[in-house]
Short mmCIF file of N, CA, C and O in Angstrom, two decimals:
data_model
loop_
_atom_site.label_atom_id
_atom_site.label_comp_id
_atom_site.label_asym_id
_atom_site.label_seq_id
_atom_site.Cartn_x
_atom_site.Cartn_y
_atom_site.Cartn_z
N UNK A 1 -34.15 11.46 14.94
CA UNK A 1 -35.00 10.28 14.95
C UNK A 1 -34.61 9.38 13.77
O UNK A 1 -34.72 9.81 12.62
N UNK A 2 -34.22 8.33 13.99
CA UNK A 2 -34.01 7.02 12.92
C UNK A 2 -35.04 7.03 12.03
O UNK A 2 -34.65 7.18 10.87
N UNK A 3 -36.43 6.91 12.19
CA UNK A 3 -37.61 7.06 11.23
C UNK A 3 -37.77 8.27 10.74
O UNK A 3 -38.29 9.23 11.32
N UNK A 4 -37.18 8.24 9.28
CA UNK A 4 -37.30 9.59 8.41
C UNK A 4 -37.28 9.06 7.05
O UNK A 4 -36.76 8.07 6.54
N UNK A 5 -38.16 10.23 6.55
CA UNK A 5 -37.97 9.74 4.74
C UNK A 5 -37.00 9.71 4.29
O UNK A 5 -37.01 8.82 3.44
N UNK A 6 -35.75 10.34 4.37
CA UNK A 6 -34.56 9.94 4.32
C UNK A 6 -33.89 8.33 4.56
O UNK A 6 -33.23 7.71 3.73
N UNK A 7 -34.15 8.02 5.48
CA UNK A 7 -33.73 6.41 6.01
C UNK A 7 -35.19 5.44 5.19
O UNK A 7 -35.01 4.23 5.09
N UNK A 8 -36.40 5.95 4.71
CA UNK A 8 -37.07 5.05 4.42
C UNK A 8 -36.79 5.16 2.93
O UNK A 8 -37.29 4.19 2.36
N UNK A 9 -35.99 6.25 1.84
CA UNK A 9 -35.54 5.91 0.74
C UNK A 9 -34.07 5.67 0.75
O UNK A 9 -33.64 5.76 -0.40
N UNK A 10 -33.11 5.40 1.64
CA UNK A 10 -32.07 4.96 1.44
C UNK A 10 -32.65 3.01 1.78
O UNK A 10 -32.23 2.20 0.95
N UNK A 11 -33.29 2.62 2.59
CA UNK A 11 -33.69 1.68 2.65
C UNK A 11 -34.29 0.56 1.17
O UNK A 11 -34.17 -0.65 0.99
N UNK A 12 -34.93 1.64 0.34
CA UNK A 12 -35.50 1.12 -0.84
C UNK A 12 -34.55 1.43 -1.72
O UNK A 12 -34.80 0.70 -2.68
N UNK A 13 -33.58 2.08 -1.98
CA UNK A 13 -32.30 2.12 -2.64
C UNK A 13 -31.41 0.69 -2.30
O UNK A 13 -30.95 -0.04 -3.18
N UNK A 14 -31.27 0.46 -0.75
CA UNK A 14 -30.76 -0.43 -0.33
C UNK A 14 -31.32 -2.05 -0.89
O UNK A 14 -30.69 -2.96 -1.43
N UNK A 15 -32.40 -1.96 -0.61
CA UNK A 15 -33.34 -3.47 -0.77
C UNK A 15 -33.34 -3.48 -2.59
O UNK A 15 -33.55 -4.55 -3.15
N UNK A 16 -33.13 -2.45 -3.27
CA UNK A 16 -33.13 -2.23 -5.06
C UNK A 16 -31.51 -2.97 -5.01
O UNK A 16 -31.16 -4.13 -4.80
N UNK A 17 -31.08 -2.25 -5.18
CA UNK A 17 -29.41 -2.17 -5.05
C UNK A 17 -28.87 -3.85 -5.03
O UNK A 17 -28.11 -4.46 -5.79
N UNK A 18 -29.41 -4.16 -4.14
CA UNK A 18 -28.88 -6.15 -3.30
C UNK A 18 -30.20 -7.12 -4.33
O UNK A 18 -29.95 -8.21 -4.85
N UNK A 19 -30.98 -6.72 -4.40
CA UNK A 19 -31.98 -7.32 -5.26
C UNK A 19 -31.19 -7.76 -6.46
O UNK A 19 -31.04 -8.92 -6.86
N UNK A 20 -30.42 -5.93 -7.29
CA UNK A 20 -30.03 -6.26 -8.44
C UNK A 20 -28.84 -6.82 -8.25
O UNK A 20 -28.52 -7.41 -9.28
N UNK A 21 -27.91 -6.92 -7.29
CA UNK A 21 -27.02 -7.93 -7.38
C UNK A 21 -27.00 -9.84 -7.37
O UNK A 21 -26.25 -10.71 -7.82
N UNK A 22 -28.74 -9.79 -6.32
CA UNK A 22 -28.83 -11.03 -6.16
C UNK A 22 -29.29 -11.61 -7.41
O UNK A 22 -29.08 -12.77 -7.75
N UNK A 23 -30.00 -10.62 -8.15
CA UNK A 23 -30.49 -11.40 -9.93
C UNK A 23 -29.44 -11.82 -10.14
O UNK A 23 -29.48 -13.04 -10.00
N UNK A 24 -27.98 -11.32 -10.54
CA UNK A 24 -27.00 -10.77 -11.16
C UNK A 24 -26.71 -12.33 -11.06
O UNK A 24 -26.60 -13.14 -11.98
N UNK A 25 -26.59 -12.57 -9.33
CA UNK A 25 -25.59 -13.86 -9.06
C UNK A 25 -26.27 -14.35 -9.44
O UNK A 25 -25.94 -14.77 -10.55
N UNK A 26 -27.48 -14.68 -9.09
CA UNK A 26 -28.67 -16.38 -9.55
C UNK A 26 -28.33 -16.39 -11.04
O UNK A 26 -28.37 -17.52 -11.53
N UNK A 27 -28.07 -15.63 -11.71
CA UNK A 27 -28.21 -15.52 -13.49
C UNK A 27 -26.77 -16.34 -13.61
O UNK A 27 -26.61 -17.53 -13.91
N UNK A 28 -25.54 -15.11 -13.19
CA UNK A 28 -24.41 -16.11 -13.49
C UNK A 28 -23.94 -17.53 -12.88
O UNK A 28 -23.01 -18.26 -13.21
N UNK A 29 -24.81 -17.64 -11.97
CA UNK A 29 -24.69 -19.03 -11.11
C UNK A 29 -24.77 -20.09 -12.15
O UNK A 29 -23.88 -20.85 -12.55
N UNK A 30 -26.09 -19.97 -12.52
CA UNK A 30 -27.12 -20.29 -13.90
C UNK A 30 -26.10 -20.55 -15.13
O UNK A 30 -25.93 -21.61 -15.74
N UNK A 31 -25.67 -19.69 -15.27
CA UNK A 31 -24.74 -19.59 -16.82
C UNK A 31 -23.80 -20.37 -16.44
O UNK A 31 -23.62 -21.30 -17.23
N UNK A 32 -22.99 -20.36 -15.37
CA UNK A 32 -21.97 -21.21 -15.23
C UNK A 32 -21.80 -22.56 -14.94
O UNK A 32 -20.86 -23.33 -15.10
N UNK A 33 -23.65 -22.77 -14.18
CA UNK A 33 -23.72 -24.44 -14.18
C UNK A 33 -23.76 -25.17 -15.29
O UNK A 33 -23.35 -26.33 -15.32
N UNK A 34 -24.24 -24.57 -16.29
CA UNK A 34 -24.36 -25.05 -17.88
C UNK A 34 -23.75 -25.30 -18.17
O UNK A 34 -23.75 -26.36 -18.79
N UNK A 35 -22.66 -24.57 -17.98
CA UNK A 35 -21.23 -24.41 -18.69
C UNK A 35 -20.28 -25.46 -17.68
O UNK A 35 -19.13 -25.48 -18.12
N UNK A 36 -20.38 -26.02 -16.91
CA UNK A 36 -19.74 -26.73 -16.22
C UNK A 36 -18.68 -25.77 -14.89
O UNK A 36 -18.18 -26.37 -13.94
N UNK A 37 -18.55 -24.69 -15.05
CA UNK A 37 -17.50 -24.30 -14.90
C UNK A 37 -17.81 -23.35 -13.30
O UNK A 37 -18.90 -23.43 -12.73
N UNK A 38 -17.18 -22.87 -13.01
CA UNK A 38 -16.68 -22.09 -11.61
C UNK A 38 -18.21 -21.61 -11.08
O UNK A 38 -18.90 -20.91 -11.81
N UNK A 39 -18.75 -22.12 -9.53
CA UNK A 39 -19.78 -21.56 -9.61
C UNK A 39 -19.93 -20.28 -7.95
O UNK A 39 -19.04 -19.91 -7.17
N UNK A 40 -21.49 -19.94 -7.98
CA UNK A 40 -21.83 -19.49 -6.95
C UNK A 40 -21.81 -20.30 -5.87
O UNK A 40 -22.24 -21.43 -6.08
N UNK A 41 -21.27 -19.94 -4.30
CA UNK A 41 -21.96 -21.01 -3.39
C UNK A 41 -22.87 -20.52 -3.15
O UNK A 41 -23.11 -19.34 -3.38
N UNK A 42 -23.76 -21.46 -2.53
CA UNK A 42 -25.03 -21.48 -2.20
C UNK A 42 -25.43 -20.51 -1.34
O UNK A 42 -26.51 -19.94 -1.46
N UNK A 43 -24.47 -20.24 -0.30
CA UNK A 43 -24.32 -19.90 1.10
C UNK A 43 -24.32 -18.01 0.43
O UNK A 43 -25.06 -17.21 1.01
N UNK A 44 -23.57 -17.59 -0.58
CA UNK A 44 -23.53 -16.46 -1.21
C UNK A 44 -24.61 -15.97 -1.89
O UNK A 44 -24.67 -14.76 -2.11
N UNK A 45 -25.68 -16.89 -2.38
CA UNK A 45 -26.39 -16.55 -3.04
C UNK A 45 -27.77 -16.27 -1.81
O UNK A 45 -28.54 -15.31 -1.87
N UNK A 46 -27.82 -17.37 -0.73
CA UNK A 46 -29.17 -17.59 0.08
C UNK A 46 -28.50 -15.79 0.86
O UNK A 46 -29.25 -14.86 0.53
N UNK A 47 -27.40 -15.39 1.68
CA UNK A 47 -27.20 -14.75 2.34
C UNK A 47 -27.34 -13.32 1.66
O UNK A 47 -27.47 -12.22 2.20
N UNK A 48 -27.26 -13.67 0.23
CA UNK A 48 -27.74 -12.09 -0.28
C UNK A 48 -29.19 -11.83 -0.60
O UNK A 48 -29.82 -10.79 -0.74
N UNK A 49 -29.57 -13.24 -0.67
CA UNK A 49 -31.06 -12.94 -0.61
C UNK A 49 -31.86 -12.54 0.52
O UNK A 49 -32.82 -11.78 0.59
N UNK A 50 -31.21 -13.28 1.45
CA UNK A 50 -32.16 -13.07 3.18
C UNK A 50 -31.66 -11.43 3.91
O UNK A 50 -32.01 -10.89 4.97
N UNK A 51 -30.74 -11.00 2.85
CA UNK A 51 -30.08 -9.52 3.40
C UNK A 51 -30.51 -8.72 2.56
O UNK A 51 -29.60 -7.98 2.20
N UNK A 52 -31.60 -8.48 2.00
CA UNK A 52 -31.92 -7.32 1.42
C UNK A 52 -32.16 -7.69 -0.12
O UNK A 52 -32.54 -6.73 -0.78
N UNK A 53 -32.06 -8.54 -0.62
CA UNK A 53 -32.12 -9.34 -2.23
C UNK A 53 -33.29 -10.02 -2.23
O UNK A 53 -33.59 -10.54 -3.30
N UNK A 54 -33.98 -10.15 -1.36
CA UNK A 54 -35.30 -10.93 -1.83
C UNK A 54 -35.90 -11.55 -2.74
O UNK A 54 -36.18 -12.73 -2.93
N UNK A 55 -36.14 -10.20 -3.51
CA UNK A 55 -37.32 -9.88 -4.55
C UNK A 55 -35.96 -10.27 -6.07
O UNK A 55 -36.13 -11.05 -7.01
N UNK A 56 -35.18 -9.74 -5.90
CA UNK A 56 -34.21 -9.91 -7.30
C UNK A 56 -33.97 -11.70 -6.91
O UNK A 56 -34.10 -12.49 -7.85
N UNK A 57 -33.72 -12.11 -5.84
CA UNK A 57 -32.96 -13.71 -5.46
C UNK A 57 -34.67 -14.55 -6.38
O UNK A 57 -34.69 -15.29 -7.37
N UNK A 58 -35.78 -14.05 -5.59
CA UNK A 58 -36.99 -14.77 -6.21
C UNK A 58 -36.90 -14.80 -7.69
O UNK A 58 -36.71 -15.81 -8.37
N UNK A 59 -37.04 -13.57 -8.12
CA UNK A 59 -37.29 -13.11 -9.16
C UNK A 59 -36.52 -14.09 -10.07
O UNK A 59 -37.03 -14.88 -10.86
N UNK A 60 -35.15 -13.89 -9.81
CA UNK A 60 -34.70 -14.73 -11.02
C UNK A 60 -34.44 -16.19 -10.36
O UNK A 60 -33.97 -16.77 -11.33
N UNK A 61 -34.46 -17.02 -9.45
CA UNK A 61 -34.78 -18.21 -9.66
C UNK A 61 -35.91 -18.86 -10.49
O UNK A 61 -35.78 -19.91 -11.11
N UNK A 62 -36.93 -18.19 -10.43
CA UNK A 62 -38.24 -18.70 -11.97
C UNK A 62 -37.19 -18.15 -13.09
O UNK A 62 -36.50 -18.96 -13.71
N UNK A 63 -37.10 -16.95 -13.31
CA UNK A 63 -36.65 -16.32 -14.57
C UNK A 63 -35.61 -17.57 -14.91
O UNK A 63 -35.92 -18.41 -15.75
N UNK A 64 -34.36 -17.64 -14.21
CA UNK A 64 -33.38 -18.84 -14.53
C UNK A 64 -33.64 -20.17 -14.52
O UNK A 64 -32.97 -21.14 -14.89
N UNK A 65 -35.00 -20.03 -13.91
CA UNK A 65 -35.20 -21.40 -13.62
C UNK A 65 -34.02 -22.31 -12.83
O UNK A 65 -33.57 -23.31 -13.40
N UNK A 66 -33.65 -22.03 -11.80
CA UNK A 66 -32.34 -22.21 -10.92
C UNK A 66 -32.41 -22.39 -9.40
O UNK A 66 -32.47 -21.35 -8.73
N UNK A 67 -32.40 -23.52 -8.78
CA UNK A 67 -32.78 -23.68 -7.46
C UNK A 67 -33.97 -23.27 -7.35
O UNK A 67 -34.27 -22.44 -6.49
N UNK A 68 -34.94 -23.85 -8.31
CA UNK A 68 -36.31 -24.04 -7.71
C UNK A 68 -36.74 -25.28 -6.93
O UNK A 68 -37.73 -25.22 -6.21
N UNK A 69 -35.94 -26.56 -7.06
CA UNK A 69 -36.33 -27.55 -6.74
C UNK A 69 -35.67 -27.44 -5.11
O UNK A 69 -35.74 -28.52 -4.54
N UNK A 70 -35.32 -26.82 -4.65
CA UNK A 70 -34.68 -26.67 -3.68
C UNK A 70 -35.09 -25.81 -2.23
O UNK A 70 -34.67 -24.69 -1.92
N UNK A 71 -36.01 -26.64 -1.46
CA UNK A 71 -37.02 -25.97 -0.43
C UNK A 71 -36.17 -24.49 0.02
O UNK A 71 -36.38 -23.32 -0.30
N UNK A 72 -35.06 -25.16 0.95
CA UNK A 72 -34.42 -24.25 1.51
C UNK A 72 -34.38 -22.36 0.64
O UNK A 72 -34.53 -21.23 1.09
N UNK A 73 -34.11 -22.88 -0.65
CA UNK A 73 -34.35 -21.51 -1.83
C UNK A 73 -35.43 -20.61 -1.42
O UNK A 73 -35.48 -19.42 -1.13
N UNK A 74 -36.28 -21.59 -1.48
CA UNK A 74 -37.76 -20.76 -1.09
C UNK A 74 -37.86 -20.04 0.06
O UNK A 74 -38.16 -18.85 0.11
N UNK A 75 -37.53 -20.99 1.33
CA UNK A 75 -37.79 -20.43 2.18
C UNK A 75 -37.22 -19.23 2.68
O UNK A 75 -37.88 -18.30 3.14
N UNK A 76 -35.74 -19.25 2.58
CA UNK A 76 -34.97 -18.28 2.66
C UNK A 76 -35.66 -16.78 2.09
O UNK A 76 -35.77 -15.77 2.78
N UNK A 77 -36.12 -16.93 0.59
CA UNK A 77 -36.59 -15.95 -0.44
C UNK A 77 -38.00 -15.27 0.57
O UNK A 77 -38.26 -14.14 0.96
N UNK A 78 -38.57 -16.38 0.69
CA UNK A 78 -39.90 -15.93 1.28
C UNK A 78 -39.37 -15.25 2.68
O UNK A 78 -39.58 -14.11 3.09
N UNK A 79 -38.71 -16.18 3.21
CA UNK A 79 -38.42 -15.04 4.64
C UNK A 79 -37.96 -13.91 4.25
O UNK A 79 -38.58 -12.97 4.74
N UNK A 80 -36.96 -13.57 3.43
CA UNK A 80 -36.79 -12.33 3.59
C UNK A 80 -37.27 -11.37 2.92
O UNK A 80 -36.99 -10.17 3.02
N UNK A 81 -38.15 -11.98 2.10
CA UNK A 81 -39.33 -10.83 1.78
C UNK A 81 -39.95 -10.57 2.63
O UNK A 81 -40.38 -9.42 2.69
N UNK A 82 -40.35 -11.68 3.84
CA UNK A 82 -41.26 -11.17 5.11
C UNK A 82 -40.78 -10.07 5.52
O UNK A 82 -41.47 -9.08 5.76
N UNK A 83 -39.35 -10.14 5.65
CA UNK A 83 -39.10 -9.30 7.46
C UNK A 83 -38.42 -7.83 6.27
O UNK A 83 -38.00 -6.76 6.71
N UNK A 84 -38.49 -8.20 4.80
CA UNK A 84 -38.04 -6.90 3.95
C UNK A 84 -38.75 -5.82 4.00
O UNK A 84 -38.39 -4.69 4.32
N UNK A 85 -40.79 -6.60 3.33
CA UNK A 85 -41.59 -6.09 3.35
C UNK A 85 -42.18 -4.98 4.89
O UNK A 85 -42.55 -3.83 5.15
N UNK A 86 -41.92 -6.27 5.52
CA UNK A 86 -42.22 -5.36 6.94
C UNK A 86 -41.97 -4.41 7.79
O UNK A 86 -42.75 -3.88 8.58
N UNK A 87 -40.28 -4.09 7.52
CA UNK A 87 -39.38 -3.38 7.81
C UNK A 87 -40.06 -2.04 7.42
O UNK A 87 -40.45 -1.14 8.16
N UNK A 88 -40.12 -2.16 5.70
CA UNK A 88 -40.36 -1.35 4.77
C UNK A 88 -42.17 -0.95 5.45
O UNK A 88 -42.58 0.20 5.52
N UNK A 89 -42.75 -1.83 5.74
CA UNK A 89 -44.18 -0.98 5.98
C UNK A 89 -43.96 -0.22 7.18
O UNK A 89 -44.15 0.99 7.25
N UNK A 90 -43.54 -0.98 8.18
CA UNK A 90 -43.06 -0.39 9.65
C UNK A 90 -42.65 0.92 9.62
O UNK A 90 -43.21 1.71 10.38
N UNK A 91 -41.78 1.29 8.89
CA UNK A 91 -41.14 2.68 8.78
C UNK A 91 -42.07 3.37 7.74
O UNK A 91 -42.70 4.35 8.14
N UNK A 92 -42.19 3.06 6.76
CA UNK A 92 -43.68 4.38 6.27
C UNK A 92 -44.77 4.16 7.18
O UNK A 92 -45.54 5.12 7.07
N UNK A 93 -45.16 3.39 7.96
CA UNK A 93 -46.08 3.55 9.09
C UNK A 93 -45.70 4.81 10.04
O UNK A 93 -46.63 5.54 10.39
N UNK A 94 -44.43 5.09 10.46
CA UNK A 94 -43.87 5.64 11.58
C UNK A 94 -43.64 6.69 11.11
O UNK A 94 -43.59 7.67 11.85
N UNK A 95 -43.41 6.84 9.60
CA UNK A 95 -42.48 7.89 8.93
C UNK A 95 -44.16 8.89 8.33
O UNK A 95 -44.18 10.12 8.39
N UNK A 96 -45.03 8.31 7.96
CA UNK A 96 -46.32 9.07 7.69
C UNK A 96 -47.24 9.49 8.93
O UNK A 96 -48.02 10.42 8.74
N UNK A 97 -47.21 9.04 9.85
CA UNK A 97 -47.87 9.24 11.13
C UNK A 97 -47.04 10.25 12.19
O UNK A 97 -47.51 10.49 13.30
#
């Protein structure tokens, strides 16, 4: 069976894991716009957020203060905390019952 505590902590390893990469990028995105120099695309940063980075992509856009003014940022962030969060309740729903 796909629904196992096994698959529901490789999942939160997974969604940790892409989080801390998506801080990683928003930060050096950040550092490098300052600096003038070589940056993130956009397209790299929204696609690691809507894939499992959510919470790290949110997180450090306030922290960096970095593509906040920028709807699309949000929405992306917020969606994929939706369908992150839900995933994640869905399966400890299935996985405790």
């Amino acid at each position: 069976m796909l629904f196992t505590k096994g698959f529901l902590t490789f999942l939160l390893y997974y969604f940790g894991a892409v989080s801390l990469v998506a801080l990683v990028l928003y930060m050096l995105d950040k550092i490098k716009a300052m600096g003038g120099a070589w940056r993130v695309s956009e397209k790299t940063l929204l696609l690691c957020s809507f894939f499992g980075g959510a919470v790290g992509g949110y997180v450090a856009m306030f922290l960096a203060r970095h593509k906040i003014r920028k709807w699309y940022f949000h929405a992306v962030n917020i969606l994929g905390l939706l369908w992150q969060l839900g995933l994640l309740l869905y399966i400890s729903w299935k996985v405790l019952l």
